mmCIF file of C-alpha atoms in Angstrom:
data_model
loop_
_atom_site.group_PDB
_atom_site.id
_atom_site.type_symbol
_atom_site.label_atom_id
_atom_site.label_comp_id
_atom_site.label_asym_id
_atom_site.label_seq_id
_atom_site.Cartn_x
_atom_site.Cartn_y
_atom_site.Cartn_z
ATOM 1 C CA MET Y 26 -46.572 -34.573 30.807
ATOM 2 C CA LYS Y 27 -46.746 -35.735 26.943
ATOM 3 C CA TRP Y 28 -47.455 -32.064 26.503
ATOM 4 C CA MET Y 29 -44.555 -30.770 28.168
ATOM 5 C CA VAL Y 30 -42.331 -33.348 26.214
ATOM 6 C CA ALA Y 31 -43.838 -32.129 22.886
ATOM 7 C CA ILE Y 32 -43.357 -28.502 23.681
ATOM 8 C CA LEU Y 33 -39.580 -29.054 24.700
ATOM 9 C CA LEU Y 34 -39.266 -31.258 21.543
ATOM 10 C CA VAL Y 35 -40.571 -28.353 19.392
ATOM 11 C CA ILE Y 36 -38.193 -25.715 21.148
ATOM 12 C CA LEU Y 37 -35.233 -28.061 20.438
ATOM 13 C CA ILE Y 38 -36.002 -28.316 16.898
ATOM 14 C CA SER Y 39 -36.548 -24.668 16.469
ATOM 15 C CA LEU Y 40 -33.197 -23.894 18.132
ATOM 16 C CA GLN Y 41 -31.430 -26.601 16.045
ATOM 17 C CA TYR Y 42 -33.250 -24.991 12.753
ATOM 18 C CA ARG Y 43 -31.720 -21.444 14.114
ATOM 19 C CA ILE Y 44 -28.178 -22.769 14.460
ATOM 20 C CA TRP Y 45 -27.901 -24.601 11.311
ATOM 21 C CA PHE Y 46 -30.348 -22.763 8.827
ATOM 22 C CA GLY Y 47 -30.969 -19.266 10.676
ATOM 23 C CA GLN Y 48 -29.832 -15.855 10.366
ATOM 24 C CA THR Y 49 -26.577 -16.696 12.584
ATOM 25 C CA SER Y 50 -25.932 -20.073 11.193
ATOM 26 C CA PHE Y 51 -22.443 -21.883 11.229
ATOM 27 C CA GLN Y 52 -22.281 -21.599 7.411
ATOM 28 C CA LYS Y 53 -23.115 -17.692 7.360
ATOM 29 C CA ILE Y 54 -20.496 -17.194 10.101
ATOM 30 C CA GLN Y 55 -17.975 -19.030 8.032
ATOM 31 C CA GLN Y 56 -18.903 -16.814 4.894
ATOM 32 C CA GLN Y 57 -18.420 -13.928 7.013
ATOM 33 C CA GLU Y 58 -15.009 -14.956 8.359
ATOM 34 C CA GLU Y 59 -13.910 -15.565 4.867
ATOM 35 C CA LYS Y 60 -14.949 -12.162 3.818
ATOM 36 C CA VAL Y 61 -13.096 -10.745 6.587
ATOM 37 C CA SER Y 62 -9.865 -12.696 5.802
ATOM 38 C CA LYS Y 63 -10.109 -11.414 2.063
ATOM 39 C CA ILE Y 64 -10.399 -7.868 3.039
ATOM 40 C CA LYS Y 65 -7.552 -8.213 5.539
ATOM 41 C CA GLN Y 66 -5.440 -9.606 2.709
ATOM 42 C CA GLU Y 67 -6.564 -6.671 0.435
ATOM 43 C CA ASN Y 68 -5.746 -4.191 3.148
ATOM 44 C CA LEU Y 69 -2.137 -5.612 3.653
ATOM 45 C CA GLU Y 70 -1.602 -5.267 -0.020
ATOM 46 C CA LEU Y 71 -2.762 -1.738 -0.126
ATOM 47 C CA LEU Y 72 -0.750 -0.841 2.932
ATOM 48 C CA GLN Y 73 2.427 -2.410 1.424
ATOM 49 C CA ARG Y 74 1.762 -0.386 -1.742
ATOM 50 C CA ASN Y 75 1.200 2.878 0.188
ATOM 51 C CA GLN Y 76 4.567 2.449 1.955
ATOM 52 C CA LYS Y 77 6.276 1.982 -1.361
ATOM 53 C CA LEU Y 78 4.543 5.337 -2.757
ATOM 54 C CA LEU Y 79 5.564 7.097 0.511
ATOM 55 C CA ALA Y 80 9.138 5.852 0.255
ATOM 56 C CA GLU Y 81 9.156 7.071 -3.337
ATOM 57 C CA ILE Y 82 7.759 10.505 -2.289
ATOM 58 C CA LYS Y 83 10.217 10.833 0.343
ATOM 59 C CA GLY Y 84 13.089 10.058 -2.089
ATOM 60 C CA LEU Y 85 11.628 12.622 -4.660
ATOM 61 C CA ARG Y 86 11.614 15.460 -2.024
ATOM 62 C CA LYS Y 87 14.967 14.298 -0.746
ATOM 63 C CA GLY Y 88 17.158 14.919 -3.715
ATOM 64 C CA GLU Y 89 17.567 15.244 -7.289
ATOM 65 C CA ASP Y 90 18.904 11.893 -7.981
ATOM 66 C CA SER Y 91 15.699 10.228 -7.475
ATOM 67 C CA VAL Y 92 14.023 12.886 -9.945
ATOM 68 C CA GLU Y 93 16.589 12.151 -12.382
ATOM 69 C CA GLU Y 94 16.567 8.416 -12.274
ATOM 70 C CA MET Y 95 12.736 8.642 -12.647
ATOM 71 C CA ALA Y 96 13.143 10.867 -15.453
ATOM 72 C CA ARG Y 97 15.567 8.576 -17.390
ATOM 73 C CA PHE Y 98 13.821 5.278 -16.642
ATOM 74 C CA GLN Y 99 10.062 6.328 -17.029
ATOM 75 C CA LEU Y 100 10.301 9.314 -19.468
ATOM 76 C CA GLY Y 101 13.286 8.334 -21.588
ATOM 77 C CA LEU Y 102 15.050 11.642 -20.855
ATOM 78 C CA ILE Y 103 18.823 12.173 -21.324
ATOM 79 C CA LYS Y 104 21.219 14.931 -20.327
ATOM 80 C CA GLU Y 105 23.027 17.151 -22.496
ATOM 81 C CA GLY Y 106 26.053 15.750 -24.076
ATOM 82 C CA GLU Y 107 25.001 12.176 -23.355
ATOM 83 C CA THR Y 108 24.624 9.790 -26.411
ATOM 84 C CA PHE Y 109 21.537 7.360 -26.096
ATOM 85 C CA PHE Y 110 22.133 3.720 -27.495
ATOM 86 C CA ARG Y 111 19.033 1.396 -27.987
ATOM 87 C CA ILE Y 112 19.782 -2.020 -28.610
ATOM 88 C CA ILE Y 113 17.222 -4.164 -30.043
ATOM 89 C CA LYS Y 114 17.154 -7.890 -30.170
ATOM 90 C CA LYS Y 115 16.520 -9.645 -33.392
ATOM 91 C CA GLU Y 116 13.550 -12.047 -33.476
ATOM 92 C CA SER Y 117 14.378 -15.534 -34.210
ATOM 93 C CA ASN Y 118 12.322 -17.454 -36.744
#
């Protein structure tokens, strides 16, 4: 009977060791869940970025207004006959 209790105690201890410190311990499961949540957040940010880019592409394909706007703001282009004024603020001392 004592042998049986000792064997059961060893089995119980080994199972507890696996739960707390083994390959599938609570700590490792929690770390994996944190990694999954970070990856989901990154995927959401990338999805939003992709949607913005797709909307921009559709706008560029749709009409010339988008192309003109992009050329004006990103490249600083102006039309013929337009006058470009640049206002520079003075730096205060």
